PDB file of C-alpha atoms in Angstrom:
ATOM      1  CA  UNK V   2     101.521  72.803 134.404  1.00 71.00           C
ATOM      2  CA  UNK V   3      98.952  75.257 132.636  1.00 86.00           C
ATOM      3  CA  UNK V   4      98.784  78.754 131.405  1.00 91.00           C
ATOM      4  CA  UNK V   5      96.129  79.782 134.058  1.00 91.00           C
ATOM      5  CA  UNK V   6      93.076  77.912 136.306  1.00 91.00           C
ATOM      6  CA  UNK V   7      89.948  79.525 136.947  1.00 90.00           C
ATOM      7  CA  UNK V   8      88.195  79.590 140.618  1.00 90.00           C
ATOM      8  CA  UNK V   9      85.403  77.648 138.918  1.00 87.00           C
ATOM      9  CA  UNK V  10      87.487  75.292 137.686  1.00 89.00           C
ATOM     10  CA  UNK V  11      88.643  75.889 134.172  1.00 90.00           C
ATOM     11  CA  UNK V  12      91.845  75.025 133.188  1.00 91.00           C
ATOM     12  CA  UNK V  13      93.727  76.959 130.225  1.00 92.00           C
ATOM     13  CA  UNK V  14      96.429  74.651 128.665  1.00 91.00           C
ATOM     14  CA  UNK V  15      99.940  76.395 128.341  1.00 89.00           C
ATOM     15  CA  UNK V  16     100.288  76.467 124.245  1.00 90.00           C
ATOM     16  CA  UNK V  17     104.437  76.191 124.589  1.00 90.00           C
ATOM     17  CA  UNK V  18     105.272  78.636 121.661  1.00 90.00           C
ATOM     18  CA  UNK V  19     109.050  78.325 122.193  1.00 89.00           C
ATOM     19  CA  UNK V  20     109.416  75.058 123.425  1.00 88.00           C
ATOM     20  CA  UNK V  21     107.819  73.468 120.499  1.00 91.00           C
ATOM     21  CA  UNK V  22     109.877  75.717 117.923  1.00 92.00           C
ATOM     22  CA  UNK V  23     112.907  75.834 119.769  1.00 88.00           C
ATOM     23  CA  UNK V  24     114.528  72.742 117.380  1.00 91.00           C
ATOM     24  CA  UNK V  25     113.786  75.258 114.188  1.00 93.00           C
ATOM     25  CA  UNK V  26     115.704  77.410 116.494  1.00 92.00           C
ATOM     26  CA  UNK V  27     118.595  75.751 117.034  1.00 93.00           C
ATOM     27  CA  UNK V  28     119.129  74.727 113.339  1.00 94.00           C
ATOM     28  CA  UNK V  29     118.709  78.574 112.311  1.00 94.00           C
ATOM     29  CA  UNK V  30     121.164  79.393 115.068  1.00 93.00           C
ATOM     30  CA  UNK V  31     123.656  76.653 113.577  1.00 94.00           C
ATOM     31  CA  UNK V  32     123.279  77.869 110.015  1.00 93.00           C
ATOM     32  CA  UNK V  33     124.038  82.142 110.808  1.00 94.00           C
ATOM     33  CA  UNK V  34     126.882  80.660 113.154  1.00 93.00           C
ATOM     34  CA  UNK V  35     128.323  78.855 109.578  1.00 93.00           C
ATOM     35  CA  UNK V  36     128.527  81.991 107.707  1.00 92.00           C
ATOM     36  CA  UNK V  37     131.196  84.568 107.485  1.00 92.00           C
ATOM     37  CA  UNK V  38     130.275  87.384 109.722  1.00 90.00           C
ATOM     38  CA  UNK V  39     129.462  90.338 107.141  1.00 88.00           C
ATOM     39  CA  UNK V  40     128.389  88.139 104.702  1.00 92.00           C
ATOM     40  CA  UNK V  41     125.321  88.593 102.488  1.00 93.00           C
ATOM     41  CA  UNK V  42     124.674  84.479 103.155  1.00 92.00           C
ATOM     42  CA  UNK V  43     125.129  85.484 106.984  1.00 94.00           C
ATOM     43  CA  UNK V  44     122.571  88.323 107.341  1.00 93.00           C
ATOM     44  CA  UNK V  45     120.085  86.393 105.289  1.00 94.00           C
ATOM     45  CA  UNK V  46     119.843  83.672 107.885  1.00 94.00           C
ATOM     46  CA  UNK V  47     120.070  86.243 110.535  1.00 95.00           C
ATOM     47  CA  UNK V  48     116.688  87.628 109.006  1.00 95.00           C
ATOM     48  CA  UNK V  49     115.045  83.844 108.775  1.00 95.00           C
ATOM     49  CA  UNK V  50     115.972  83.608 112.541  1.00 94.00           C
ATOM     50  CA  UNK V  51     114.501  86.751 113.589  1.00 95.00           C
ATOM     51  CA  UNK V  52     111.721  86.171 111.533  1.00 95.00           C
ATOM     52  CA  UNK V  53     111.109  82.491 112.791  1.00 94.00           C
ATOM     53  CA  UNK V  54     110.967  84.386 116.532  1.00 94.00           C
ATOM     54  CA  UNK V  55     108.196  87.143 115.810  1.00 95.00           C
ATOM     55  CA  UNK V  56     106.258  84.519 114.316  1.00 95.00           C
ATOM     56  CA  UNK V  57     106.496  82.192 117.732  1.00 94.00           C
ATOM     57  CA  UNK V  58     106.007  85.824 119.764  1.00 94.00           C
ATOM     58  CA  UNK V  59     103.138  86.835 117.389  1.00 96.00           C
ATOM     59  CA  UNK V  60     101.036  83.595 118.094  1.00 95.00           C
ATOM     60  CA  UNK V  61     102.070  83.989 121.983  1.00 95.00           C
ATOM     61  CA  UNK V  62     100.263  87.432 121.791  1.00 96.00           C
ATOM     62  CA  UNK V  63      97.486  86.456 119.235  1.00 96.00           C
ATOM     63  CA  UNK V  64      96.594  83.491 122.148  1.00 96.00           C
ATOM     64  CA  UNK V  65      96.588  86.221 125.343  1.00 96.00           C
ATOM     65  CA  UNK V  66      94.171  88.506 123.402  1.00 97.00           C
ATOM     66  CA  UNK V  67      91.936  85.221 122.406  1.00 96.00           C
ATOM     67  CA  UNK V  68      92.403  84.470 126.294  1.00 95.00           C
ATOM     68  CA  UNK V  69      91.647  87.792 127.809  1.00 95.00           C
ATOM     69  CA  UNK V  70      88.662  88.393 125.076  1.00 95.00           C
ATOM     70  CA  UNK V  71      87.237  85.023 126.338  1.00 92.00           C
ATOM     71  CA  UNK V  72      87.602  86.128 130.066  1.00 92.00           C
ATOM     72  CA  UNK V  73      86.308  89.634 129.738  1.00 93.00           C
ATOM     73  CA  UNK V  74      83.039  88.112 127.769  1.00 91.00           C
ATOM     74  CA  UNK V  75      81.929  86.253 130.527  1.00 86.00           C
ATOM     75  CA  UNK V  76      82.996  88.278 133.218  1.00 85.00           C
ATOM     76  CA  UNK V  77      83.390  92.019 135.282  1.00 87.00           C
ATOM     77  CA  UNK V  78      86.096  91.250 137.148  1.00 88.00           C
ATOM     78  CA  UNK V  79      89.593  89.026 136.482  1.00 92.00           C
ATOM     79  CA  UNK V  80      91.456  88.799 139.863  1.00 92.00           C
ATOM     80  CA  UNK V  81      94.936  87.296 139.633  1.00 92.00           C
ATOM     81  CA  UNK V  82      98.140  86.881 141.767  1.00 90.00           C
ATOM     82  CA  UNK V  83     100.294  90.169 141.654  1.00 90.00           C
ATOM     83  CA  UNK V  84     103.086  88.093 140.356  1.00 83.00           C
ATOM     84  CA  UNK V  85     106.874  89.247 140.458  1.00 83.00           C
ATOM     85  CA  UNK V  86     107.706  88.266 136.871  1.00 82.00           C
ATOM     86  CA  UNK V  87     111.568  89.716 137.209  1.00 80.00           C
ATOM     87  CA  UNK V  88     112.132  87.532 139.836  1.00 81.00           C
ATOM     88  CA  UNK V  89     110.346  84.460 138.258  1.00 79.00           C
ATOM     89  CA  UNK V  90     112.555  85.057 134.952  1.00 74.00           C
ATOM     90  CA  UNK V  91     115.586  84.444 137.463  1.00 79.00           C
ATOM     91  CA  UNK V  92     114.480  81.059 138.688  1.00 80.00           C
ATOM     92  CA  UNK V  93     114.854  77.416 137.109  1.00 77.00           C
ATOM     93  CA  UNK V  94     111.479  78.207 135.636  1.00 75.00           C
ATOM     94  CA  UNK V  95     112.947  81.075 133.647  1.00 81.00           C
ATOM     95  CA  UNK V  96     112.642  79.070 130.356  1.00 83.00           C
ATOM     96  CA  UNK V  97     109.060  78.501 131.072  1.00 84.00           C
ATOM     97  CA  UNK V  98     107.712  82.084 132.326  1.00 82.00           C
ATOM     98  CA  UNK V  99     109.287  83.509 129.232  1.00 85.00           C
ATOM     99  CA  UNK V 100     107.723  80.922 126.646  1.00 86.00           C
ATOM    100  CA  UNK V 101     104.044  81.711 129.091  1.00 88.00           C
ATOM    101  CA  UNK V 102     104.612  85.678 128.791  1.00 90.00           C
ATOM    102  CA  UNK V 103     102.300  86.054 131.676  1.00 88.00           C
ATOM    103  CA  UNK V 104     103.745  89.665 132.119  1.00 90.00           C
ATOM    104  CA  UNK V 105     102.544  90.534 128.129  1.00 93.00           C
ATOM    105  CA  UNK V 106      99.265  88.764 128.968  1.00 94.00           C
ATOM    106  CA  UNK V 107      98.598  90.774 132.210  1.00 93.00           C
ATOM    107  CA  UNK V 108      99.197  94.165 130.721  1.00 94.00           C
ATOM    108  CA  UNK V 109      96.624  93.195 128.239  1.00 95.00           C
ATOM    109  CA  UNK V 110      94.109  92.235 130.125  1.00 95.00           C
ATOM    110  CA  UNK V 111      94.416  95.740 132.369  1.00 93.00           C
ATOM    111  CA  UNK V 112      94.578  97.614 129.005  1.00 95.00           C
ATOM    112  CA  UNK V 113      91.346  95.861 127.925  1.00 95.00           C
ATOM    113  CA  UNK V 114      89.434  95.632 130.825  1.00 94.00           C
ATOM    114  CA  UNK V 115      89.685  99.276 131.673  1.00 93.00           C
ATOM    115  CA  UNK V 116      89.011  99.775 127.496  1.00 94.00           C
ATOM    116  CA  UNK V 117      86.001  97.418 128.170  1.00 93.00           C
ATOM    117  CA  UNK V 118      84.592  99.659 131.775  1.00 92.00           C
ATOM    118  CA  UNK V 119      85.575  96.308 133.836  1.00 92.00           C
ATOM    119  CA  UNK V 120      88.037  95.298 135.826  1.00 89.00           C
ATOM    120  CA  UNK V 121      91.323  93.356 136.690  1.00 91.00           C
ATOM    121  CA  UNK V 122      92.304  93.139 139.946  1.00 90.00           C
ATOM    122  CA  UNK V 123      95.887  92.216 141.441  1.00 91.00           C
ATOM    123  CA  UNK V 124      96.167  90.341 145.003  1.00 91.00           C
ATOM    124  CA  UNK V 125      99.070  89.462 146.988  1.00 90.00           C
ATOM    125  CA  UNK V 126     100.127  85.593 146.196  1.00 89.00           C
ATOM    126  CA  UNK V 127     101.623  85.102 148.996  1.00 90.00           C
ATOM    127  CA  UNK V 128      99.586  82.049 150.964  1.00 90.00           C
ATOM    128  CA  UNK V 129      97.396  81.629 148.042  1.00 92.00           C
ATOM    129  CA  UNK V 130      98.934  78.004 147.453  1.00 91.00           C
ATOM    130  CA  UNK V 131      99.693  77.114 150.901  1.00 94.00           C
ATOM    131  CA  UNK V 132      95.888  77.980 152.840  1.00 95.00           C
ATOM    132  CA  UNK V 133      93.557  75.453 152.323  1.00 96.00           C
ATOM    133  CA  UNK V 134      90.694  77.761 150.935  1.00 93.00           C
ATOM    134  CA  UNK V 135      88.099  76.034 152.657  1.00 93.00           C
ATOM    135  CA  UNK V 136      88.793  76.097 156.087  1.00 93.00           C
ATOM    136  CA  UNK V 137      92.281  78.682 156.180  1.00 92.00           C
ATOM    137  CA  UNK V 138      94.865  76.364 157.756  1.00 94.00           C
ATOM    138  CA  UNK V 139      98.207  76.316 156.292  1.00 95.00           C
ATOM    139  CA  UNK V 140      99.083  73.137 154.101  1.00 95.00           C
ATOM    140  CA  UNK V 141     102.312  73.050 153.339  1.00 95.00           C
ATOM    141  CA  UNK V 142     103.100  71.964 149.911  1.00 93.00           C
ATOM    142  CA  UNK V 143     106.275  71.550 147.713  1.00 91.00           C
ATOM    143  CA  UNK V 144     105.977  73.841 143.778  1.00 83.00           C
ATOM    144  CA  UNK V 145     106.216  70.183 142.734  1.00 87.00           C
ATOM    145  CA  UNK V 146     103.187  68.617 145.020  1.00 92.00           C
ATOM    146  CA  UNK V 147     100.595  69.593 142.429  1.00 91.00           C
ATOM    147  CA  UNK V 148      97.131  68.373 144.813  1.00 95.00           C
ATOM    148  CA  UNK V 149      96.032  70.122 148.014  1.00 96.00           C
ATOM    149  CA  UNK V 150      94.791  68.048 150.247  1.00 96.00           C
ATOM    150  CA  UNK V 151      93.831  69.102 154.069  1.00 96.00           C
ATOM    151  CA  UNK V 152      93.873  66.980 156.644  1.00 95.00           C
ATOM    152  CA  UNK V 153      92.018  69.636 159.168  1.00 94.00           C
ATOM    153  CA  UNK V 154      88.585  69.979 156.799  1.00 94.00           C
ATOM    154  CA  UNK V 155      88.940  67.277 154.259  1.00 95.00           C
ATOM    155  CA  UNK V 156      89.012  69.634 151.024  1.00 96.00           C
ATOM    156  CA  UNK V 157      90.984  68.234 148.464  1.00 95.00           C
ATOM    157  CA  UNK V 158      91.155  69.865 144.725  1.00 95.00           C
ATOM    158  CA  UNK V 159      93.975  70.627 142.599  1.00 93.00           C
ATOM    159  CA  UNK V 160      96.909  72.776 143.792  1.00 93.00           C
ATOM    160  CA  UNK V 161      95.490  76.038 141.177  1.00 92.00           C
ATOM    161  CA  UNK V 162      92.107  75.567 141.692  1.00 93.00           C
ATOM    162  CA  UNK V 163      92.702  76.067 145.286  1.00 94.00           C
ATOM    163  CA  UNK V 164      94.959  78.950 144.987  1.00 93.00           C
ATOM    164  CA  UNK V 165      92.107  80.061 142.792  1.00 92.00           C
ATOM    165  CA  UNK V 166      89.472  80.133 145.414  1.00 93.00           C
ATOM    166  CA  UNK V 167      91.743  81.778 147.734  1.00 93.00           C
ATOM    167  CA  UNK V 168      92.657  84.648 144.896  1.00 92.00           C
ATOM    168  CA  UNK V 169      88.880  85.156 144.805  1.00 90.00           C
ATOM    169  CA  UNK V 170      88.350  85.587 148.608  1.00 89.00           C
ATOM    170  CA  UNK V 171      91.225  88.336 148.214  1.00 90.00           C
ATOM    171  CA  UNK V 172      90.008  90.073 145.621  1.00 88.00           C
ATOM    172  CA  UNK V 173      86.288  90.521 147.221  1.00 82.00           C
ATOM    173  CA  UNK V 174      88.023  91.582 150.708  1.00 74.00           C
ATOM    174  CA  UNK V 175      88.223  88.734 152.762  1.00 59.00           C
ATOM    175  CA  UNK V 176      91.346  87.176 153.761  1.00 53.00           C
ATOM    176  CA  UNK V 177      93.098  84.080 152.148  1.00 49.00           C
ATOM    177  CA  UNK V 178      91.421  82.182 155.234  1.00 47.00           C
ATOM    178  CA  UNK V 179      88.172  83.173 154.067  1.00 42.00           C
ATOM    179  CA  UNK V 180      85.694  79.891 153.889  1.00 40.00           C
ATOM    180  CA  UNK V 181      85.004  79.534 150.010  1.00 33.00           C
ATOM    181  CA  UNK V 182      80.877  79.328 150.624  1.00 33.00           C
ATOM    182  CA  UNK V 183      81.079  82.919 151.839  1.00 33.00           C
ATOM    183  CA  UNK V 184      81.877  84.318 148.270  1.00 33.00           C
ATOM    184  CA  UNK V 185      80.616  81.615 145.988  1.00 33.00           C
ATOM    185  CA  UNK V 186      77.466  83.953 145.089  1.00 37.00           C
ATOM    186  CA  UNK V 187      78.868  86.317 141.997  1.00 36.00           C
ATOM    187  CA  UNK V 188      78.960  90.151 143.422  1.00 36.00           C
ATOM    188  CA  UNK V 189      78.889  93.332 141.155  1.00 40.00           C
ATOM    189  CA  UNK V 190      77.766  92.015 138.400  1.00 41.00           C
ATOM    190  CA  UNK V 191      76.391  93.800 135.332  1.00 42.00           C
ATOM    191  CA  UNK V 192      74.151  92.565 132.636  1.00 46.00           C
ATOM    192  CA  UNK V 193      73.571  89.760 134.422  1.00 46.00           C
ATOM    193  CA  UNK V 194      76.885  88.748 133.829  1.00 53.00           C
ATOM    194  CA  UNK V 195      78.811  86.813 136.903  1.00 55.00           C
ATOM    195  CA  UNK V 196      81.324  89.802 138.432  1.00 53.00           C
ATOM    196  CA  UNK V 197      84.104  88.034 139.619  1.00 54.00           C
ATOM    197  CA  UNK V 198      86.694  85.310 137.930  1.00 56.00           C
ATOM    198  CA  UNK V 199      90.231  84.557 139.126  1.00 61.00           C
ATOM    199  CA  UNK V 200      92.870  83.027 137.774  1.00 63.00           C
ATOM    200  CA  UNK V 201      96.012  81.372 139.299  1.00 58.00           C
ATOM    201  CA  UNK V 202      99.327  80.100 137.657  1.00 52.00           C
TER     202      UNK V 202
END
């Protein structure tokens, strides 16, 4: 539903670059499929298309650097799922991890963070959504059953914010079953700066 949530709860809306310029698309499409192929007319709509899509991938890019600038100005350390973006590209989501570009923002925000002397740190998703991150049992949950709720412990939050939590008990060592008060303190951190803030998607 968003573009990321943090572990402390902030939520990142997904801006939908391609979605919301994909009817300019189609009409660009319709007028280069009108022309005669070799035609002057032809290859000057082929150049308005191709220029309509670096414009929607140069905002895309423009919003992970705003994103990863914001993250790496408050914090040390980003800690986020290790996600297979191949196989998510293959999936009915396809349409939707492409318009994200989570795998342009992630290489960003390694490129920076090491620029910057910090961090980003990559755990294994698997369990992250399905552990309630208060207590470790396993709730089982459907990718369309966006609220966790446990019935062991009680904790209820939304679906990311407690993969979030989870994400941040990996990335400071303990397991995905790891009660959330034992990392809530920030570790690490350096001019006085909290050390540690994960994102899920």
């Amino acid at each position: 539903n968003d573009f990321l949530t943090t572990s402390d709860g902030e939520v990142v809306p997904i801006p939908q670059h391609y979605r919301k310029a994909e009817k300019r698309f189609k009409v660009l499409q319709k007028v280069v499929s009108r022309k005669n192929k070799g035609s002057n007319k032809r290859k000057k709509a082929v150049k308005k298309l191709a220029k309509q899509h670096k414009k929607v991938a140069d905002t895309r890019k423009d919003f992970h650097f705003k994103v990863v600038k914001r993250l790496l100005d408050q914090y040390d350390i980003v800690a986020h799922e290790d996600l297979n973006i191949k196989a998510l590209s293959r999936t009915r989501l396809s349409k939707s991890v492409h318009d994200a570009g989570w795998g342009q923002f992630l290489s960003i925000l390694k490129v920076k963070a090491e620029n910057a002397g910090l961090m980003s740190v990559a755990v294994n998703p698997n369990g992250t959504s399905q552990t309630c991150s208060n207590c470790g049992r396993t709730v089982k949950k459907e990718l369309s059953d966006r609220w966790h709720y446990c019935q062991s412990c009680g904790f209820e939050a939304d679906r990311d914010l407690n993969a979030s939590i989870n994400i941040k008990n990996l990335a400071v060592g303990h397991s995905a079953s790891s009660k959330a008060h034992r990392v809530s303190e920030p570790i690490g951190g350096v001019d006085g700066k909290p050390a540690l803030y994960c994102v899920s998607n």
